[in-house]
Short mmCIF file of C-alpha atoms and ligand atoms in Angstrom, two decimals:
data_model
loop_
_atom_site.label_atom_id
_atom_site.label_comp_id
_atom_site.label_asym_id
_atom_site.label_seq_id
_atom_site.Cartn_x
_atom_site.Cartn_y
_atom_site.Cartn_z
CA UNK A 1 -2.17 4.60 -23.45
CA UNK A 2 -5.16 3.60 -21.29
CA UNK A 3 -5.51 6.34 -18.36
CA UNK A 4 -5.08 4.47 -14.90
CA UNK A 5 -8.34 5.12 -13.07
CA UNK A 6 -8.51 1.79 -10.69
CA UNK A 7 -6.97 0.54 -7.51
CA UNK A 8 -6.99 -2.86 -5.99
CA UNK A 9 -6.56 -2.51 -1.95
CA UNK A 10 -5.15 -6.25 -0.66
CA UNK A 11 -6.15 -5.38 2.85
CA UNK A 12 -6.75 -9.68 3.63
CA UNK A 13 -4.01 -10.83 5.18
CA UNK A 14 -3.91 -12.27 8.57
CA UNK A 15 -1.72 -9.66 10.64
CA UNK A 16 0.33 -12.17 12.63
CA UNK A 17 2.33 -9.71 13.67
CA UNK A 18 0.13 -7.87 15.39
CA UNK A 19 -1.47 -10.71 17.46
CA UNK A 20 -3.78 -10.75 19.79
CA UNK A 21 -5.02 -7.70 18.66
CA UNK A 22 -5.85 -8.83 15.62
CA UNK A 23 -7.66 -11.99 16.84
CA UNK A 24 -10.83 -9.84 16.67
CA UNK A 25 -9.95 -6.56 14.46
CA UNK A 26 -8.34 -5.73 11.93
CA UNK A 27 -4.93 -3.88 11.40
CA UNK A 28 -6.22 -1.56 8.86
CA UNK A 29 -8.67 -0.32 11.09
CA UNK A 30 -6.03 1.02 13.55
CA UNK A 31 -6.45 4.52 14.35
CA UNK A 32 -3.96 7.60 12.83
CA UNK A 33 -5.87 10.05 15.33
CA UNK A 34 -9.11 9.71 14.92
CA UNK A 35 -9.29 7.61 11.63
CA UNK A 36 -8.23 4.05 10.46
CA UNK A 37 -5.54 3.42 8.53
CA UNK A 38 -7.30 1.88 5.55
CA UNK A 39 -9.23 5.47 5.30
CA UNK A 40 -5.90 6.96 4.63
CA UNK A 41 -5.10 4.53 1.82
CA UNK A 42 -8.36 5.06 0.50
CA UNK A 43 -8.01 8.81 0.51
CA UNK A 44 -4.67 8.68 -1.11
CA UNK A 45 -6.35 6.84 -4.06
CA UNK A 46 -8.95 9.27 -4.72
CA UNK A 47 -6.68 12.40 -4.24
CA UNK A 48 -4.44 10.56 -6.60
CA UNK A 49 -7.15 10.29 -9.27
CA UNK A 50 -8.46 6.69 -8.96
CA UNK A 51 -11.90 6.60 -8.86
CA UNK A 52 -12.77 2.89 -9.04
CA UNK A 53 -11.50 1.78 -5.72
CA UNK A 54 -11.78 -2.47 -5.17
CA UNK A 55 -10.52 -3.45 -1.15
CA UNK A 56 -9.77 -7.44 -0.57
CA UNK A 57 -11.00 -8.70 2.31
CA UNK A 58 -10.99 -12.21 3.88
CA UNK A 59 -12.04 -13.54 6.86
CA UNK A 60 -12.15 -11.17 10.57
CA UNK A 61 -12.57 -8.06 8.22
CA UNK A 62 -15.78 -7.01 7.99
CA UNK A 63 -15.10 -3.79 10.50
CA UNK A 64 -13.55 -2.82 6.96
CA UNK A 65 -16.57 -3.33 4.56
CA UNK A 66 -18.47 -1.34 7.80
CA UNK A 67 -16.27 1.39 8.23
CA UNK A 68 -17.15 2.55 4.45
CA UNK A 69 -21.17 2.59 4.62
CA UNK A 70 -22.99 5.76 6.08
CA UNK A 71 -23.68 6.12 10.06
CA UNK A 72 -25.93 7.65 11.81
CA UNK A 73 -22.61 9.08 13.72
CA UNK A 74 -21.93 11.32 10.98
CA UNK A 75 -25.46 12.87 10.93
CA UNK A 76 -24.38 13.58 14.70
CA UNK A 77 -21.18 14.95 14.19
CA UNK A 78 -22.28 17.27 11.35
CA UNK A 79 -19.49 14.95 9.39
CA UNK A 80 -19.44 14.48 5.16
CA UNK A 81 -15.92 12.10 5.80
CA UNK A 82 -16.92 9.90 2.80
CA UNK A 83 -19.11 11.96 0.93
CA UNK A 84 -16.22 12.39 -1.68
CA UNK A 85 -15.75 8.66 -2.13
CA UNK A 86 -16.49 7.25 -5.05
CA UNK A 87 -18.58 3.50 -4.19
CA UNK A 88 -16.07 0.97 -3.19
CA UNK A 89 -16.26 -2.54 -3.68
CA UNK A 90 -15.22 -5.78 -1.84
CA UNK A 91 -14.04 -8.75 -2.38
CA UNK A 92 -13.34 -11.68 -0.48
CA UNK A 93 -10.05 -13.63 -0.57
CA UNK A 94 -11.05 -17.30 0.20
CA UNK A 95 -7.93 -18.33 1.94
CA UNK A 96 -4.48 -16.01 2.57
CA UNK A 97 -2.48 -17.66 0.33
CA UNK A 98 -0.22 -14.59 -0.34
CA UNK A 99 -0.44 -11.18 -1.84
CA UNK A 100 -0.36 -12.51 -5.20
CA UNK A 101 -2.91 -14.82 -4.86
CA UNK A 102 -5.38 -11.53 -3.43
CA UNK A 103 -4.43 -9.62 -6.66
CA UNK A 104 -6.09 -12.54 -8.23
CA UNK A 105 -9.10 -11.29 -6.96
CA UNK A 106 -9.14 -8.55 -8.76
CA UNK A 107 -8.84 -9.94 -12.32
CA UNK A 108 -12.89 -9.01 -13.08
CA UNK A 109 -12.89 -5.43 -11.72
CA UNK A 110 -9.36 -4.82 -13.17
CA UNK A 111 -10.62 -6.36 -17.04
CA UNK A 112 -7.81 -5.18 -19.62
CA UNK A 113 -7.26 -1.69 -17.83
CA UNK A 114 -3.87 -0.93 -16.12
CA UNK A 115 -4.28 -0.46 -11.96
CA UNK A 116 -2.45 0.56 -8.84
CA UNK A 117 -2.32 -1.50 -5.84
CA UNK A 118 -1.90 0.44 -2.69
CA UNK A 119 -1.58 -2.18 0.93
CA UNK A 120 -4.68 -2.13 3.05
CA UNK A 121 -1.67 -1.13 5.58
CA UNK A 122 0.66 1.31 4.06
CA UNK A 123 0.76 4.97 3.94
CA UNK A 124 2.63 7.85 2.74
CA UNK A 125 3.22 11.35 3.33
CA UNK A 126 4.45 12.84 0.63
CA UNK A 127 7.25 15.57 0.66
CA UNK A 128 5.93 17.17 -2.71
CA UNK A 129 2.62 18.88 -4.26
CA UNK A 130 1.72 15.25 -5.90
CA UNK A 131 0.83 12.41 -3.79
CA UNK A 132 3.69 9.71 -3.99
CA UNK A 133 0.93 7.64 -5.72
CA UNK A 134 0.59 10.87 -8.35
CA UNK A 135 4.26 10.35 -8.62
CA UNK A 136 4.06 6.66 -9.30
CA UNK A 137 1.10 7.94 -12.04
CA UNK A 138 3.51 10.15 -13.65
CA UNK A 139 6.37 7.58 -14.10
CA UNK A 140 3.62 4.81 -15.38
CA UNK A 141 2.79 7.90 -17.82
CA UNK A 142 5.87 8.20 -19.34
CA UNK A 143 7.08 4.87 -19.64
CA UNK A 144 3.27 3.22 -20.47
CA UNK A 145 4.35 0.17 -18.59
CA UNK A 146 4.42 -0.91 -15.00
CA UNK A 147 6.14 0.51 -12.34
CA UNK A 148 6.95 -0.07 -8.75
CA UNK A 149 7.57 2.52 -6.01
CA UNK A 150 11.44 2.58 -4.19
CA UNK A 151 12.83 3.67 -0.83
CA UNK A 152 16.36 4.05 -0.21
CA UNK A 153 16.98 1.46 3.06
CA UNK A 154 19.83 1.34 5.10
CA UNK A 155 22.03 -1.20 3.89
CA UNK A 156 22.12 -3.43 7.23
CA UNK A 157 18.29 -3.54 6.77
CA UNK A 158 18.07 -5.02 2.97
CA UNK A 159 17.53 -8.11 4.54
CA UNK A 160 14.27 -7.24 5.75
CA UNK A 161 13.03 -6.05 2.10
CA UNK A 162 12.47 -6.87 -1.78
CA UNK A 163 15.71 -5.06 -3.19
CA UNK A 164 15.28 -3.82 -7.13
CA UNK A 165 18.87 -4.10 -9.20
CA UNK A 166 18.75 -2.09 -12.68
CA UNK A 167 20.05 1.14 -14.08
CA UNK A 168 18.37 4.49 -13.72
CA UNK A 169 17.91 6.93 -16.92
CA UNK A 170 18.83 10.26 -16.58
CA UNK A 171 15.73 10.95 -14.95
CA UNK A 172 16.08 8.40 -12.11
CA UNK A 173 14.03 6.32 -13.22
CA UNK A 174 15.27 2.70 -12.95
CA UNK A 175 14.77 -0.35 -15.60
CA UNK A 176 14.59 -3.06 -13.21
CA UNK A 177 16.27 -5.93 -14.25
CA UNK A 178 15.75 -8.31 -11.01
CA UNK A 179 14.70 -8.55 -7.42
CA UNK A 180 15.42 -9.89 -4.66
CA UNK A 181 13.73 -11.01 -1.80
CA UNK A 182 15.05 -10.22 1.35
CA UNK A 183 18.90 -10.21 0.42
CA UNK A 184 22.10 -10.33 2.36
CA UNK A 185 23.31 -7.39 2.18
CA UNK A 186 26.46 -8.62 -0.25
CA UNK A 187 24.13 -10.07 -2.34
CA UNK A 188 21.70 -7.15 -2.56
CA UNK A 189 22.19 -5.15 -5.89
CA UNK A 190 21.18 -1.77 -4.51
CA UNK A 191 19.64 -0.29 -1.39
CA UNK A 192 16.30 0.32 -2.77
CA UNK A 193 13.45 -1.50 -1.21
CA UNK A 194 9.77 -2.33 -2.41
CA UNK A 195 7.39 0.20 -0.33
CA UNK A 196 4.64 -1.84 -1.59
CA UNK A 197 2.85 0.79 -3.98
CA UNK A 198 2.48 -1.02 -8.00
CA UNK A 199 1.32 0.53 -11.27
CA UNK A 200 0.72 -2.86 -12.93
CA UNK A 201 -0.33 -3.69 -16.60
CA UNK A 202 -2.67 -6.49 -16.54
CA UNK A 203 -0.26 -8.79 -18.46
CA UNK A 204 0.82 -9.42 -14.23
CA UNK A 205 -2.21 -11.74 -13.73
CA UNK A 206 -0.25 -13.99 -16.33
CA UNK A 207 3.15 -13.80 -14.38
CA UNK A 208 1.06 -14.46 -10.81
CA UNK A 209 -0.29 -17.73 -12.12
CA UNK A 210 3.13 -19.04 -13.23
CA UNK A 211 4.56 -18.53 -9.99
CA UNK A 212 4.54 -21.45 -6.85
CA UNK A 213 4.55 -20.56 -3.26
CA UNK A 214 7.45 -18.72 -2.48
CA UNK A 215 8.60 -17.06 1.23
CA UNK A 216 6.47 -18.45 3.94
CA UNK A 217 4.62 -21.27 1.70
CA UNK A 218 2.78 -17.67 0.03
CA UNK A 219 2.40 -16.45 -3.29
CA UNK A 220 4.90 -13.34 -3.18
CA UNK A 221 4.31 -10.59 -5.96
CA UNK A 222 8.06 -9.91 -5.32
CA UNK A 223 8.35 -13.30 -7.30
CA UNK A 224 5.70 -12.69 -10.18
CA UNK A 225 7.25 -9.20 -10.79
CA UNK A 226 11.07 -11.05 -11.08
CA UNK A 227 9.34 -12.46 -14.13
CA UNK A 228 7.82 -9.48 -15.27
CA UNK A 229 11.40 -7.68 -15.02
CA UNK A 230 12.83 -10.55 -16.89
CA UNK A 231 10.14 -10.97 -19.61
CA UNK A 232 9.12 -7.55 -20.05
CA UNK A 233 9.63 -4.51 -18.55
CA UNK A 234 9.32 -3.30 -15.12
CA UNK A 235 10.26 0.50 -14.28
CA UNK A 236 10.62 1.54 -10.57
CA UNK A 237 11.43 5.32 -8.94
CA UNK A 238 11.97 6.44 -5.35
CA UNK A 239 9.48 8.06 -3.74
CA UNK A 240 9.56 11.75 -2.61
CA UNK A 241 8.02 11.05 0.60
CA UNK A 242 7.66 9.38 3.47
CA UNK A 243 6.30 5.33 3.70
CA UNK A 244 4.64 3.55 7.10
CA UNK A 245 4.16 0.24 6.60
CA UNK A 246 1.42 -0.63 10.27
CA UNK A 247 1.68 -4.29 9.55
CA UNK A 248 4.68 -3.37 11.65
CA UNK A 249 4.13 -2.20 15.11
CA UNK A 250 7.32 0.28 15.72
CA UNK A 251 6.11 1.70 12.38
CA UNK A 252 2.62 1.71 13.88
CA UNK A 253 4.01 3.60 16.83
CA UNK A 254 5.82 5.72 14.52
CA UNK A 255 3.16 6.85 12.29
CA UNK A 256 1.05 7.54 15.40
CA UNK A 257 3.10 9.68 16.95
CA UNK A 258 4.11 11.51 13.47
CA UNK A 259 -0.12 11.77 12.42
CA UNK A 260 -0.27 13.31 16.40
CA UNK A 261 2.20 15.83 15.95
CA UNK A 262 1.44 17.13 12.48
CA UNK A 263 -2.85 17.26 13.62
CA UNK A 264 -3.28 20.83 15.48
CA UNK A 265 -5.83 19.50 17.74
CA UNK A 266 -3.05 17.14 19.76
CA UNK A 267 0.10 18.25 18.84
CA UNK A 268 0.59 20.75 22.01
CA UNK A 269 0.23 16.97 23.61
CA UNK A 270 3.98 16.65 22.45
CA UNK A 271 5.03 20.19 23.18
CA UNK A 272 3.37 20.22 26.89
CA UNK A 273 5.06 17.04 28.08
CA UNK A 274 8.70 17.61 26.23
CA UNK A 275 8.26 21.06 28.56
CA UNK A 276 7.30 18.93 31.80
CA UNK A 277 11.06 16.46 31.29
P1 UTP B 301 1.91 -8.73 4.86
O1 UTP B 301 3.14 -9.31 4.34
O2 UTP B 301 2.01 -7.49 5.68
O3 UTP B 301 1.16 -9.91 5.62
O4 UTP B 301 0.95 -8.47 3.65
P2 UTP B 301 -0.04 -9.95 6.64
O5 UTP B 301 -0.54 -11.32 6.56
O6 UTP B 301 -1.04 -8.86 6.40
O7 UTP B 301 0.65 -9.66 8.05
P3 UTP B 301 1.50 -10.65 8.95
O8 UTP B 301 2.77 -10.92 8.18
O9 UTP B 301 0.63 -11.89 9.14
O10 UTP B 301 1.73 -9.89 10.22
C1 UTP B 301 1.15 -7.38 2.77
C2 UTP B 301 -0.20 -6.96 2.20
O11 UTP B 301 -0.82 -8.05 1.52
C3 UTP B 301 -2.11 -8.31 2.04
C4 UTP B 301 -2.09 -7.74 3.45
O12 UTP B 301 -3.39 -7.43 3.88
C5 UTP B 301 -1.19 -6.52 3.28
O13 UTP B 301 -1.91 -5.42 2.74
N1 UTP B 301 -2.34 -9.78 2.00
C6 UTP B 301 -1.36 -10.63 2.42
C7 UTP B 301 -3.54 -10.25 1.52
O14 UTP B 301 -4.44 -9.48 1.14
N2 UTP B 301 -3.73 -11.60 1.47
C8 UTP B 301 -2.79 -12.49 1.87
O15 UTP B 301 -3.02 -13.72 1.77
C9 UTP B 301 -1.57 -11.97 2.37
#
């Protein structure tokens, strides 16, 4: 079994949901404290091992491709922040036609190897020694094919997710046989939601172009991994950690506050003014 060293970054979509500020930046370069989100995601792929690290970009994102070269800043602040990065490459997505159709991108730099795709605006804290994308590793490891990460979601809030259905093996790992997009939640098969975190075999570049537009005229991965669950095998796990997706702004919100509190520097910030109500 091929050793997963690469990660794909989709970090292209539009960000509707954070308008207007993202008529003229992007979400992934929101701060956590004092660094942007997409550094984060990059981090968590080179702690987790990967060391050929592709980000999709589109149009409005080039604070993204700018963020990652070297600046004169750092020489100022005494700072080596990327010196542990391995070089990153870009590539643009034409039009954003869906998350699918960004993974299509990455069909070169991907070749015949397996990858992980981590969202440009997703991260994770993970309750455990191993990252939760370490943990995602270790399940692709012992099943040798791909493998999506779960959160359990409150059951009134299925609706807003991709729901797995399957069975779990005495390990807890699940064989996933379908998924649903955005359920009711009496149609919804489980409570366990798509975080957005993929091990993926390459054999899902197949499934993507047999799919049409799906949810919102886009072409969903949700949709080309249904076929991968029906056709050939799709493992999932829940994570041992915790998952902010920005693209949403309480989670935003959330994540700030949370990155605040657990950075030394500010978190007195929290204690000082719960003292002063
Ligand atoms: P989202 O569903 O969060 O969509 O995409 P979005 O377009 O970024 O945000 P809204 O809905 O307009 O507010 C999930 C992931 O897929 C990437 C996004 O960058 C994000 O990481 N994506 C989405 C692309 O790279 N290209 C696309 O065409 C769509």
């Amino acid at each position: 079994m091929t050793r997963i060293r690469k990660a794909v970054i989709p970090a292209a979509g539009l960000g509707t949901r954070f308008y207007p500020l993202t008529r003229a930046q992007p979400k992934e370069m929101l701060p956590l404290v004092d660094k942007p989100v997409i550094h984060y995601v990059v981090e968590e792929a080179v702690d987790s091992g990967l060391d050929e690290i592709l980000i999709v970009v589109g149009a409005g994102k080039d604070a993204i491709i700018n963020y990652f070269d070297n600046s004169v800043l750092d020489k100022q602040a005494d700072n080596h922040l990327l010196d542990s990065f391995p070089e990153i490459y870009f590539v643009r997505q034409r039009q954003q036609l869906g998350l699918a159709d960004s993974i299509r991108y990455a069909k070169k730099f991907v070749d015949d190897e397996p990858f992980v795709v981590l969202l440009g605006d997703t991260v994770y804290l993970s309750n455990d020694d191993l990252s939760v994308t370490e943990q995602m590793i270790n399940v692709y490891n012992k099943k040798g094919s791909s493998v999506i990460a779960l959160e359990q979601v409150p059951v009134e809030k299925v609706g807003n997710y991709g729901i797995a259905g399957g069975k779990a093996d005495p390990e807890g790992i699940f064989r996933i046989d379908r998924l649903l997009e955005k359920p009711s939640p009496l149609e919804a098969p489980s409570n366990l939601g798509i975080t957005g975190l993929y091990a993926l075999e390459p054999e899902i570049f197949q499934f993507i172009e047999r799919i049409k537009p799906g949810k919102n005229g886009e072409l969903q991965l949700t949709d080309a991994l249904s076929v991968m669950a029906a056709e050939s095998q799709l493992f999932g796990f829940e994570i041992n950690g915790q998952r902010f997706d920005i693209g949403n702004m309480e989670m935003w919100i959330q994540a700030f506050i949370k990155f605040v509190s657990m950075d030394r520097r500010y978190s007195k910030l929290f204690g000082e003014h719960q003292k002063e109500q």
